[in-house]
Amino acid sequence: MPPPFHVFLDVDGGGWHPAAWRRSRVSPDAVFSPARLKEFAVTAQAQGLTGLTFEDSTLPDPRNPHGHLDAVQRAAFLAGTTDTIGLLPVAATTYSEPFHVAAQIASLDHSSAGRAGWIATTSTPAVARTVNLPVLDDPQAELTDVVGAVRRLWDSWEDDAVVRDVATGRYVDRDRLHHVDVVATNFSVKGPLTVPRPPQGQPVVAAHERDLLDPGVVDVVLTGSERTRRSAGGPLVVLEVEFALDTAAASGAQRVEALDADAPAPARGRLRWTGSGEGFARYLSGLAGSVDGVRLHAAVLDEDLRTLLRTTFPALRVARLLRPPAAGATLRTTLGRPRPVNQFATA
């Protein structure tokens, strides 16, 4: 049996390329429709993928403006229409309130029965200027502080804090609620949280290595480099791959060239792959054992997903690299990550 290899698929708009909406099989006003998002999710779950990710952006790209629906809201929408696949929205840390992020992701974990993750990101100085806030000198340090504060807020309720004792009228055991008082360089936050401890204790936290001062603060490191390796006892390493596959009409490289002619794509710190679906399966199989998984970004979801389904995923399944999450498993269980002990637990 090969080592676990986790495949995540990003489902954002028409695809990673800013001109993807021009190639979509649906009209531009239907790109964000709930039915379309649900179709992608049901398909990915049926294929045995580990998780869906939901990209987000505080500001539109001024060169190629196109909209996003809120990532956490999209994940929450799919919590009730899926039952095994993980759901990992992007939520920035630089100018967001840690209390709100903690409550959002904890709520997603409850509504998905323990399948929530959080991709923490930093924001650019342009975001600060837009919301009239000072530009932070060290957004990576801010991310570390926010992740630490959010983890403490998730732990502010012990697992058995909710007692729901009808006879005595007690809903919660106050001794198992804990005050949180975090004072960081750029913010302060007090708890407890308004949401009970999530089913996973702490939902899975991921971040791109460029945003991290200390990889040890997250459960999953996202990277655009094939050379990044997991350290002993360290977080999982997942390679970010944006791809365009050959179709009957054009090669993957020709498709990207045509898309770039409409709207040049910015560099996002991901590895880019073009070629046949069969070749992509061989490439991904070659990564197994050196990284723990991949986060796939399709150039045009409508076009590339069809090829993935027809050629790439069947080959990965034959190689026993696509193994569906078990029914009832949390995202942590699927990833082989232990459930964190509550830092405030007294017994």
JSON list of N, CA and C in Angstrom, two decimals, residues 154-223:
[
{"chain": "A", "resi": 154, "resn": "TRP", "atom": "N", "xyz": [-10.67, 28.51, 20.33]},
{"chain": "A", "resi": 154, "resn": "TRP", "atom": "CA", "xyz": [-11.32, 27.21, 20.12]},
{"chain": "A", "resi": 154, "resn": "TRP", "atom": "C", "xyz": [-11.29, 26.36, 21.39]},
{"chain": "A", "resi": 155, "resn": "ASP", "atom": "N", "xyz": [-10.22, 26.52, 22.18]},
{"chain": "A", "resi": 155, "resn": "ASP", "atom": "CA", "xyz": [-10.07, 25.72, 23.40]},
{"chain": "A", "resi": 155, "resn": "ASP", "atom": "C", "xyz": [-10.78, 26.35, 24.60]},
{"chain": "A", "resi": 156, "resn": "SER", "atom": "N", "xyz": [-11.38, 27.52, 24.41]},
{"chain": "A", "resi": 156, "resn": "SER", "atom": "CA", "xyz": [-11.96, 28.21, 25.57]},
{"chain": "A", "resi": 156, "resn": "SER", "atom": "C", "xyz": [-13.18, 27.48, 26.12]},
{"chain": "A", "resi": 157, "resn": "TRP", "atom": "N", "xyz": [-13.77, 26.59, 25.32]},
{"chain": "A", "resi": 157, "resn": "TRP", "atom": "CA", "xyz": [-14.79, 25.67, 25.83]},
{"chain": "A", "resi": 157, "resn": "TRP", "atom": "C", "xyz": [-14.14, 24.29, 25.92]},
{"chain": "A", "resi": 158, "resn": "GLU", "atom": "N", "xyz": [-14.22, 23.64, 27.07]},
{"chain": "A", "resi": 158, "resn": "GLU", "atom": "CA", "xyz": [-13.78, 22.25, 27.12]},
{"chain": "A", "resi": 158, "resn": "GLU", "atom": "C", "xyz": [-14.78, 21.39, 26.37]},
{"chain": "A", "resi": 159, "resn": "ASP", "atom": "N", "xyz": [-14.37, 20.20, 25.99]},
{"chain": "A", "resi": 159, "resn": "ASP", "atom": "CA", "xyz": [-15.22, 19.35, 25.16]},
{"chain": "A", "resi": 159, "resn": "ASP", "atom": "C", "xyz": [-16.55, 19.04, 25.84]},
{"chain": "A", "resi": 160, "resn": "ASP", "atom": "N", "xyz": [-16.54, 18.92, 27.15]},
{"chain": "A", "resi": 160, "resn": "ASP", "atom": "CA", "xyz": [-17.77, 18.56, 27.86]},
{"chain": "A", "resi": 160, "resn": "ASP", "atom": "C", "xyz": [-18.37, 19.74, 28.61]},
{"chain": "A", "resi": 161, "resn": "ALA", "atom": "N", "xyz": [-18.12, 20.95, 28.12]},
{"chain": "A", "resi": 161, "resn": "ALA", "atom": "CA", "xyz": [-18.64, 22.14, 28.80]},
{"chain": "A", "resi": 161, "resn": "ALA", "atom": "C", "xyz": [-20.16, 22.24, 28.71]},
{"chain": "A", "resi": 162, "resn": "VAL", "atom": "N", "xyz": [-20.73, 21.80, 27.61]},
{"chain": "A", "resi": 162, "resn": "VAL", "atom": "CA", "xyz": [-22.18, 21.88, 27.43]},
{"chain": "A", "resi": 162, "resn": "VAL", "atom": "C", "xyz": [-22.82, 20.65, 28.10]},
{"chain": "A", "resi": 163, "resn": "VAL", "atom": "N", "xyz": [-23.62, 20.88, 29.12]},
{"chain": "A", "resi": 163, "resn": "VAL", "atom": "CA", "xyz": [-24.22, 19.77, 29.88]},
{"chain": "A", "resi": 163, "resn": "VAL", "atom": "C", "xyz": [-25.71, 19.61, 29.57]},
{"chain": "A", "resi": 164, "resn": "ARG", "atom": "N", "xyz": [-26.40, 20.65, 29.22]},
{"chain": "A", "resi": 164, "resn": "ARG", "atom": "CA", "xyz": [-27.83, 20.62, 28.85]},
{"chain": "A", "resi": 164, "resn": "ARG", "atom": "C", "xyz": [-28.64, 19.83, 29.89]},
{"chain": "A", "resi": 165, "resn": "ASP", "atom": "N", "xyz": [-28.52, 20.21, 31.15]},
{"chain": "A", "resi": 165, "resn": "ASP", "atom": "CA", "xyz": [-29.23, 19.54, 32.24]},
{"chain": "A", "resi": 165, "resn": "ASP", "atom": "C", "xyz": [-30.59, 20.20, 32.43]},
{"chain": "A", "resi": 166, "resn": "VAL", "atom": "N", "xyz": [-31.62, 19.61, 31.85]},
{"chain": "A", "resi": 166, "resn": "VAL", "atom": "CA", "xyz": [-32.95, 20.21, 31.91]},
{"chain": "A", "resi": 166, "resn": "VAL", "atom": "C", "xyz": [-33.45, 20.28, 33.34]},
{"chain": "A", "resi": 167, "resn": "ALA", "atom": "N", "xyz": [-33.18, 19.25, 34.13]},
{"chain": "A", "resi": 167, "resn": "ALA", "atom": "CA", "xyz": [-33.71, 19.21, 35.49]},
{"chain": "A", "resi": 167, "resn": "ALA", "atom": "C", "xyz": [-33.22, 20.40, 36.32]},
{"chain": "A", "resi": 168, "resn": "THR", "atom": "N", "xyz": [-31.95, 20.77, 36.17]},
{"chain": "A", "resi": 168, "resn": "THR", "atom": "CA", "xyz": [-31.39, 21.88, 36.96]},
{"chain": "A", "resi": 168, "resn": "THR", "atom": "C", "xyz": [-31.39, 23.20, 36.21]},
{"chain": "A", "resi": 169, "resn": "GLY", "atom": "N", "xyz": [-31.72, 23.13, 34.93]},
{"chain": "A", "resi": 169, "resn": "GLY", "atom": "CA", "xyz": [-31.73, 24.34, 34.13]},
{"chain": "A", "resi": 169, "resn": "GLY", "atom": "C", "xyz": [-30.35, 24.82, 33.73]},
{"chain": "A", "resi": 170, "resn": "ARG", "atom": "N", "xyz": [-29.35, 23.93, 33.87]},
{"chain": "A", "resi": 170, "resn": "ARG", "atom": "CA", "xyz": [-27.98, 24.32, 33.50]},
{"chain": "A", "resi": 170, "resn": "ARG", "atom": "C", "xyz": [-27.71, 23.91, 32.06]},
{"chain": "A", "resi": 171, "resn": "TYR", "atom": "N", "xyz": [-27.31, 24.89, 31.25]},
{"chain": "A", "resi": 171, "resn": "TYR", "atom": "CA", "xyz": [-26.92, 24.58, 29.87]},
{"chain": "A", "resi": 171, "resn": "TYR", "atom": "C", "xyz": [-25.43, 24.27, 29.78]},
{"chain": "A", "resi": 172, "resn": "VAL", "atom": "N", "xyz": [-24.65, 25.01, 30.54]},
{"chain": "A", "resi": 172, "resn": "VAL", "atom": "CA", "xyz": [-23.19, 24.88, 30.43]},
{"chain": "A", "resi": 172, "resn": "VAL", "atom": "C", "xyz": [-22.57, 24.81, 31.82]},
{"chain": "A", "resi": 173, "resn": "ASP", "atom": "N", "xyz": [-21.50, 24.06, 31.94]},
{"chain": "A", "resi": 173, "resn": "ASP", "atom": "CA", "xyz": [-20.72, 24.00, 33.17]},
{"chain": "A", "resi": 173, "resn": "ASP", "atom": "C", "xyz": [-19.71, 25.15, 33.12]},
{"chain": "A", "resi": 174, "resn": "ARG", "atom": "N", "xyz": [-19.96, 26.16, 33.94]},
{"chain": "A", "resi": 174, "resn": "ARG", "atom": "CA", "xyz": [-19.11, 27.37, 33.86]},
{"chain": "A", "resi": 174, "resn": "ARG", "atom": "C", "xyz": [-17.66, 27.08, 34.20]},
{"chain": "A", "resi": 175, "resn": "ASP", "atom": "N", "xyz": [-17.43, 26.04, 35.01]},
{"chain": "A", "resi": 175, "resn": "ASP", "atom": "CA", "xyz": [-16.04, 25.72, 35.35]},
{"chain": "A", "resi": 175, "resn": "ASP", "atom": "C", "xyz": [-15.26, 25.21, 34.15]},
{"chain": "A", "resi": 176, "resn": "ARG", "atom": "N", "xyz": [-15.99, 24.84, 33.10]},
{"chain": "A", "resi": 176, "resn": "ARG", "atom": "CA", "xyz": [-15.31, 24.32, 31.90]},
{"chain": "A", "resi": 176, "resn": "ARG", "atom": "C", "xyz": [-15.31, 25.34, 30.75]},
{"chain": "A", "resi": 177, "resn": "LEU", "atom": "N", "xyz": [-15.67, 26.57, 31.09]},
{"chain": "A", "resi": 177, "resn": "LEU", "atom": "CA", "xyz": [-15.46, 27.70, 30.17]},
{"chain": "A", "resi": 177, "resn": "LEU", "atom": "C", "xyz": [-14.27, 28.50, 30.68]},
{"chain": "A", "resi": 178, "resn": "HIS", "atom": "N", "xyz": [-13.45, 28.99, 29.77]},
{"chain": "A", "resi": 178, "resn": "HIS", "atom": "CA", "xyz": [-12.20, 29.62, 30.20]},
{"chain": "A", "resi": 178, "resn": "HIS", "atom": "C", "xyz": [-12.02, 30.99, 29.55]},
{"chain": "A", "resi": 179, "resn": "HIS", "atom": "N", "xyz": [-11.59, 31.92, 30.37]},
{"chain": "A", "resi": 179, "resn": "HIS", "atom": "CA", "xyz": [-11.32, 33.26, 29.86]},
{"chain": "A", "resi": 179, "resn": "HIS", "atom": "C", "xyz": [-10.04, 33.21, 29.01]},
{"chain": "A", "resi": 180, "resn": "VAL", "atom": "N", "xyz": [-10.10, 33.91, 27.91]},
{"chain": "A", "resi": 180, "resn": "VAL", "atom": "CA", "xyz": [-8.92, 34.06, 27.04]},
{"chain": "A", "resi": 180, "resn": "VAL", "atom": "C", "xyz": [-8.61, 35.54, 26.98]},
{"chain": "A", "resi": 181, "resn": "ASP", "atom": "N", "xyz": [-7.38, 35.89, 27.18]},
{"chain": "A", "resi": 181, "resn": "ASP", "atom": "CA", "xyz": [-6.99, 37.30, 27.17]},
{"chain": "A", "resi": 181, "resn": "ASP", "atom": "C", "xyz": [-5.65, 37.39, 26.44]},
{"chain": "A", "resi": 182, "resn": "VAL", "atom": "N", "xyz": [-5.73, 37.56, 25.13]},
{"chain": "A", "resi": 182, "resn": "VAL", "atom": "CA", "xyz": [-4.53, 37.61, 24.29]},
{"chain": "A", "resi": 182, "resn": "VAL", "atom": "C", "xyz": [-4.21, 39.06, 23.97]},
{"chain": "A", "resi": 183, "resn": "VAL", "atom": "N", "xyz": [-2.99, 39.46, 24.26]},
{"chain": "A", "resi": 183, "resn": "VAL", "atom": "CA", "xyz": [-2.51, 40.79, 23.87]},
{"chain": "A", "resi": 183, "resn": "VAL", "atom": "C", "xyz": [-1.30, 40.58, 22.95]},
{"chain": "A", "resi": 184, "resn": "ALA", "atom": "N", "xyz": [-1.52, 40.82, 21.67]},
{"chain": "A", "resi": 184, "resn": "ALA", "atom": "CA", "xyz": [-0.45, 40.65, 20.68]},
{"chain": "A", "resi": 184, "resn": "ALA", "atom": "C", "xyz": [0.09, 42.02, 20.27]},
{"chain": "A", "resi": 185, "resn": "THR", "atom": "N", "xyz": [1.01, 42.03, 19.34]},
{"chain": "A", "resi": 185, "resn": "THR", "atom": "CA", "xyz": [1.65, 43.28, 18.93]},
{"chain": "A", "resi": 185, "resn": "THR", "atom": "C", "xyz": [0.63, 44.27, 18.36]},
{"chain": "A", "resi": 186, "resn": "ASN", "atom": "N", "xyz": [-0.29, 43.74, 17.55]},
{"chain": "A", "resi": 186, "resn": "ASN", "atom": "CA", "xyz": [-1.21, 44.63, 16.83]},
{"chain": "A", "resi": 186, "resn": "ASN", "atom": "C", "xyz": [-2.67, 44.47, 17.21]},
{"chain": "A", "resi": 187, "resn": "PHE", "atom": "N", "xyz": [-2.98, 43.56, 18.13]},
{"chain": "A", "resi": 187, "resn": "PHE", "atom": "CA", "xyz": [-4.39, 43.38, 18.50]},
{"chain": "A", "resi": 187, "resn": "PHE", "atom": "C", "xyz": [-4.48, 42.77, 19.89]},
{"chain": "A", "resi": 188, "resn": "SER", "atom": "N", "xyz": [-5.65, 42.83, 20.43]},
{"chain": "A", "resi": 188, "resn": "SER", "atom": "CA", "xyz": [-5.95, 42.10, 21.66]},
{"chain": "A", "resi": 188, "resn": "SER", "atom": "C", "xyz": [-7.32, 41.48, 21.50]},
{"chain": "A", "resi": 189, "resn": "VAL", "atom": "N", "xyz": [-7.54, 40.36, 22.15]},
{"chain": "A", "resi": 189, "resn": "VAL", "atom": "CA", "xyz": [-8.82, 39.66, 22.03]},
{"chain": "A", "resi": 189, "resn": "VAL", "atom": "C", "xyz": [-9.11, 38.95, 23.35]},
{"chain": "A", "resi": 190, "resn": "LYS", "atom": "N", "xyz": [-10.39, 38.96, 23.72]},
{"chain": "A", "resi": 190, "resn": "LYS", "atom": "CA", "xyz": [-10.80, 38.29, 24.94]},
{"chain": "A", "resi": 190, "resn": "LYS", "atom": "C", "xyz": [-11.83, 37.22, 24.61]},
{"chain": "A", "resi": 191, "resn": "GLY", "atom": "N", "xyz": [-11.84, 36.15, 25.37]},
{"chain": "A", "resi": 191, "resn": "GLY", "atom": "CA", "xyz": [-12.81, 35.08, 25.22]},
{"chain": "A", "resi": 191, "resn": "GLY", "atom": "C", "xyz": [-13.48, 34.80, 26.55]},
{"chain": "A", "resi": 192, "resn": "PRO", "atom": "N", "xyz": [-14.32, 33.80, 26.63]},
{"chain": "A", "resi": 192, "resn": "PRO", "atom": "CA", "xyz": [-14.41, 32.65, 25.72]},
{"chain": "A", "resi": 192, "resn": "PRO", "atom": "C", "xyz": [-15.13, 32.99, 24.43]},
{"chain": "A", "resi": 193, "resn": "LEU", "atom": "N", "xyz": [-15.01, 32.03, 23.49]},
{"chain": "A", "resi": 193, "resn": "LEU", "atom": "CA", "xyz": [-15.68, 32.14, 22.21]},
{"chain": "A", "resi": 193, "resn": "LEU", "atom": "C", "xyz": [-17.18, 31.97, 22.41]},
{"chain": "A", "resi": 194, "resn": "THR", "atom": "N", "xyz": [-17.96, 32.37, 21.44]},
{"chain": "A", "resi": 194, "resn": "THR", "atom": "CA", "xyz": [-19.41, 32.19, 21.52]},
{"chain": "A", "resi": 194, "resn": "THR", "atom": "C", "xyz": [-19.85, 30.84, 20.95]},
{"chain": "A", "resi": 195, "resn": "VAL", "atom": "N", "xyz": [-18.89, 30.07, 20.45]},
{"chain": "A", "resi": 195, "resn": "VAL", "atom": "CA", "xyz": [-19.19, 28.77, 19.83]},
{"chain": "A", "resi": 195, "resn": "VAL", "atom": "C", "xyz": [-18.50, 27.68, 20.64]},
{"chain": "A", "resi": 196, "resn": "PRO", "atom": "N", "xyz": [-19.21, 26.60, 21.01]},
{"chain": "A", "resi": 196, "resn": "PRO", "atom": "CA", "xyz": [-18.55, 25.50, 21.73]},
{"chain": "A", "resi": 196, "resn": "PRO", "atom": "C", "xyz": [-17.39, 24.91, 20.95]},
{"chain": "A", "resi": 197, "resn": "ARG", "atom": "N", "xyz": [-16.52, 24.18, 21.70]},
{"chain": "A", "resi": 197, "resn": "ARG", "atom": "CA", "xyz": [-15.32, 23.62, 21.05]},
{"chain": "A", "resi": 197, "resn": "ARG", "atom": "C", "xyz": [-15.71, 22.78, 19.83]},
{"chain": "A", "resi": 198, "resn": "PRO", "atom": "N", "xyz": [-15.01, 22.97, 18.71]},
{"chain": "A", "resi": 198, "resn": "PRO", "atom": "CA", "xyz": [-15.35, 22.25, 17.47]},
{"chain": "A", "resi": 198, "resn": "PRO", "atom": "C", "xyz": [-15.19, 20.74, 17.63]},
{"chain": "A", "resi": 199, "resn": "PRO", "atom": "N", "xyz": [-15.88, 19.96, 16.79]},
{"chain": "A", "resi": 199, "resn": "PRO", "atom": "CA", "xyz": [-15.75, 18.50, 16.85]},
{"chain": "A", "resi": 199, "resn": "PRO", "atom": "C", "xyz": [-14.31, 18.00, 16.74]},
{"chain": "A", "resi": 200, "resn": "GLN", "atom": "N", "xyz": [-13.50, 18.69, 15.95]},
{"chain": "A", "resi": 200, "resn": "GLN", "atom": "CA", "xyz": [-12.09, 18.28, 15.83]},
{"chain": "A", "resi": 200, "resn": "GLN", "atom": "C", "xyz": [-11.23, 18.83, 16.96]},
{"chain": "A", "resi": 201, "resn": "GLY", "atom": "N", "xyz": [-11.82, 19.52, 17.92]},
{"chain": "A", "resi": 201, "resn": "GLY", "atom": "CA", "xyz": [-11.04, 20.22, 18.93]},
{"chain": "A", "resi": 201, "resn": "GLY", "atom": "C", "xyz": [-10.49, 21.50, 18.33]},
{"chain": "A", "resi": 202, "resn": "GLN", "atom": "N", "xyz": [-9.62, 21.37, 17.41]},
{"chain": "A", "resi": 202, "resn": "GLN", "atom": "CA", "xyz": [-9.11, 22.49, 16.61]},
{"chain": "A", "resi": 202, "resn": "GLN", "atom": "C", "xyz": [-9.16, 22.06, 15.14]},
{"chain": "A", "resi": 203, "resn": "PRO", "atom": "N", "xyz": [-9.96, 22.74, 14.31]},
{"chain": "A", "resi": 203, "resn": "PRO", "atom": "CA", "xyz": [-9.96, 22.41, 12.89]},
{"chain": "A", "resi": 203, "resn": "PRO", "atom": "C", "xyz": [-8.56, 22.51, 12.29]},
{"chain": "A", "resi": 204, "resn": "VAL", "atom": "N", "xyz": [-8.35, 21.80, 11.19]},
{"chain": "A", "resi": 204, "resn": "VAL", "atom": "CA", "xyz": [-7.04, 21.77, 10.52]},
{"chain": "A", "resi": 204, "resn": "VAL", "atom": "C", "xyz": [-6.68, 23.17, 10.01]},
{"chain": "A", "resi": 205, "resn": "VAL", "atom": "N", "xyz": [-5.47, 23.62, 10.34]},
{"chain": "A", "resi": 205, "resn": "VAL", "atom": "CA", "xyz": [-4.99, 24.93, 9.90]},
{"chain": "A", "resi": 205, "resn": "VAL", "atom": "C", "xyz": [-3.88, 24.74, 8.88]},
{"chain": "A", "resi": 206, "resn": "ALA", "atom": "N", "xyz": [-4.02, 25.41, 7.75]},
{"chain": "A", "resi": 206, "resn": "ALA", "atom": "CA", "xyz": [-3.01, 25.36, 6.68]},
{"chain": "A", "resi": 206, "resn": "ALA", "atom": "C", "xyz": [-2.58, 26.77, 6.34]},
{"chain": "A", "resi": 207, "resn": "ALA", "atom": "N", "xyz": [-1.38, 26.89, 5.79]},
{"chain": "A", "resi": 207, "resn": "ALA", "atom": "CA", "xyz": [-0.88, 28.20, 5.31]},
{"chain": "A", "resi": 207, "resn": "ALA", "atom": "C", "xyz": [0.23, 27.96, 4.31]},
{"chain": "A", "resi": 208, "resn": "HIS", "atom": "N", "xyz": [0.40, 28.92, 3.41]},
{"chain": "A", "resi": 208, "resn": "HIS", "atom": "CA", "xyz": [1.48, 28.84, 2.43]},
{"chain": "A", "resi": 208, "resn": "HIS", "atom": "C", "xyz": [2.80, 29.15, 3.13]},
{"chain": "A", "resi": 209, "resn": "GLU", "atom": "N", "xyz": [3.85, 28.45, 2.74]},
{"chain": "A", "resi": 209, "resn": "GLU", "atom": "CA", "xyz": [5.13, 28.61, 3.44]},
{"chain": "A", "resi": 209, "resn": "GLU", "atom": "C", "xyz": [5.67, 30.04, 3.36]},
{"chain": "A", "resi": 210, "resn": "ARG", "atom": "N", "xyz": [5.28, 30.80, 2.32]},
{"chain": "A", "resi": 210, "resn": "ARG", "atom": "CA", "xyz": [5.76, 32.18, 2.23]},
{"chain": "A", "resi": 210, "resn": "ARG", "atom": "C", "xyz": [5.15, 33.05, 3.32]},
{"chain": "A", "resi": 211, "resn": "ASP", "atom": "N", "xyz": [4.03, 32.61, 3.90]},
{"chain": "A", "resi": 211, "resn": "ASP", "atom": "CA", "xyz": [3.35, 33.38, 4.94]},
{"chain": "A", "resi": 211, "resn": "ASP", "atom": "C", "xyz": [3.77, 32.96, 6.35]},
{"chain": "A", "resi": 212, "resn": "LEU", "atom": "N", "xyz": [4.68, 32.00, 6.45]},
{"chain": "A", "resi": 212, "resn": "LEU", "atom": "CA", "xyz": [5.00, 31.41, 7.75]},
{"chain": "A", "resi": 212, "resn": "LEU", "atom": "C", "xyz": [6.39, 31.79, 8.23]},
{"chain": "A", "resi": 213, "resn": "LEU", "atom": "N", "xyz": [6.48, 32.22, 9.49]},
{"chain": "A", "resi": 213, "resn": "LEU", "atom": "CA", "xyz": [7.77, 32.34, 10.16]},
{"chain": "A", "resi": 213, "resn": "LEU", "atom": "C", "xyz": [8.15, 31.02, 10.80]},
{"chain": "A", "resi": 214, "resn": "ASP", "atom": "N", "xyz": [7.14, 30.32, 11.31]},
{"chain": "A", "resi": 214, "resn": "ASP", "atom": "CA", "xyz": [7.36, 29.04, 11.98]},
{"chain": "A", "resi": 214, "resn": "ASP", "atom": "C", "xyz": [6.34, 28.03, 11.46]},
{"chain": "A", "resi": 215, "resn": "PRO", "atom": "N", "xyz": [6.76, 27.06, 10.64]},
{"chain": "A", "resi": 215, "resn": "PRO", "atom": "CA", "xyz": [5.80, 26.08, 10.12]},
{"chain": "A", "resi": 215, "resn": "PRO", "atom": "C", "xyz": [5.08, 25.30, 11.22]},
{"chain": "A", "resi": 216, "resn": "GLY", "atom": "N", "xyz": [5.66, 25.26, 12.41]},
{"chain": "A", "resi": 216, "resn": "GLY", "atom": "CA", "xyz": [5.07, 24.49, 13.49]},
{"chain": "A", "resi": 216, "resn": "GLY", "atom": "C", "xyz": [3.74, 25.02, 13.99]},
{"chain": "A", "resi": 217, "resn": "VAL", "atom": "N", "xyz": [3.33, 26.22, 13.56]},
{"chain": "A", "resi": 217, "resn": "VAL", "atom": "CA", "xyz": [2.06, 26.77, 14.05]},
{"chain": "A", "resi": 217, "resn": "VAL", "atom": "C", "xyz": [0.88, 26.23, 13.24]},
{"chain": "A", "resi": 218, "resn": "VAL", "atom": "N", "xyz": [1.13, 25.52, 12.14]},
{"chain": "A", "resi": 218, "resn": "VAL", "atom": "CA", "xyz": [0.04, 25.01, 11.31]},
{"chain": "A", "resi": 218, "resn": "VAL", "atom": "C", "xyz": [0.12, 23.48, 11.22]},
{"chain": "A", "resi": 219, "resn": "ASP", "atom": "N", "xyz": [-0.95, 22.90, 10.69]},
{"chain": "A", "resi": 219, "resn": "ASP", "atom": "CA", "xyz": [-1.01, 21.45, 10.49]},
{"chain": "A", "resi": 219, "resn": "ASP", "atom": "C", "xyz": [-0.57, 21.06, 9.09]},
{"chain": "A", "resi": 220, "resn": "VAL", "atom": "N", "xyz": [-0.74, 21.98, 8.14]},
{"chain": "A", "resi": 220, "resn": "VAL", "atom": "CA", "xyz": [-0.42, 21.71, 6.74]},
{"chain": "A", "resi": 220, "resn": "VAL", "atom": "C", "xyz": [0.31, 22.92, 6.16]},
{"chain": "A", "resi": 221, "resn": "VAL", "atom": "N", "xyz": [1.46, 22.68, 5.54]},
{"chain": "A", "resi": 221, "resn": "VAL", "atom": "CA", "xyz": [2.19, 23.74, 4.84]},
{"chain": "A", "resi": 221, "resn": "VAL", "atom": "C", "xyz": [1.93, 23.59, 3.34]},
{"chain": "A", "resi": 222, "resn": "LEU", "atom": "N", "xyz": [1.45, 24.65, 2.72]},
{"chain": "A", "resi": 222, "resn": "LEU", "atom": "CA", "xyz": [1.27, 24.69, 1.27]},
{"chain": "A", "resi": 222, "resn": "LEU", "atom": "C", "xyz": [2.53, 25.26, 0.65]},
{"chain": "A", "resi": 223, "resn": "THR", "atom": "N", "xyz": [2.97, 24.66, -0.44]},
{"chain": "A", "resi": 223, "resn": "THR", "atom": "CA", "xyz": [4.22, 25.09, -1.05]},
{"chain": "A", "resi": 223, "resn": "THR", "atom": "C", "xyz": [4.13, 25.05, -2.56]}
]
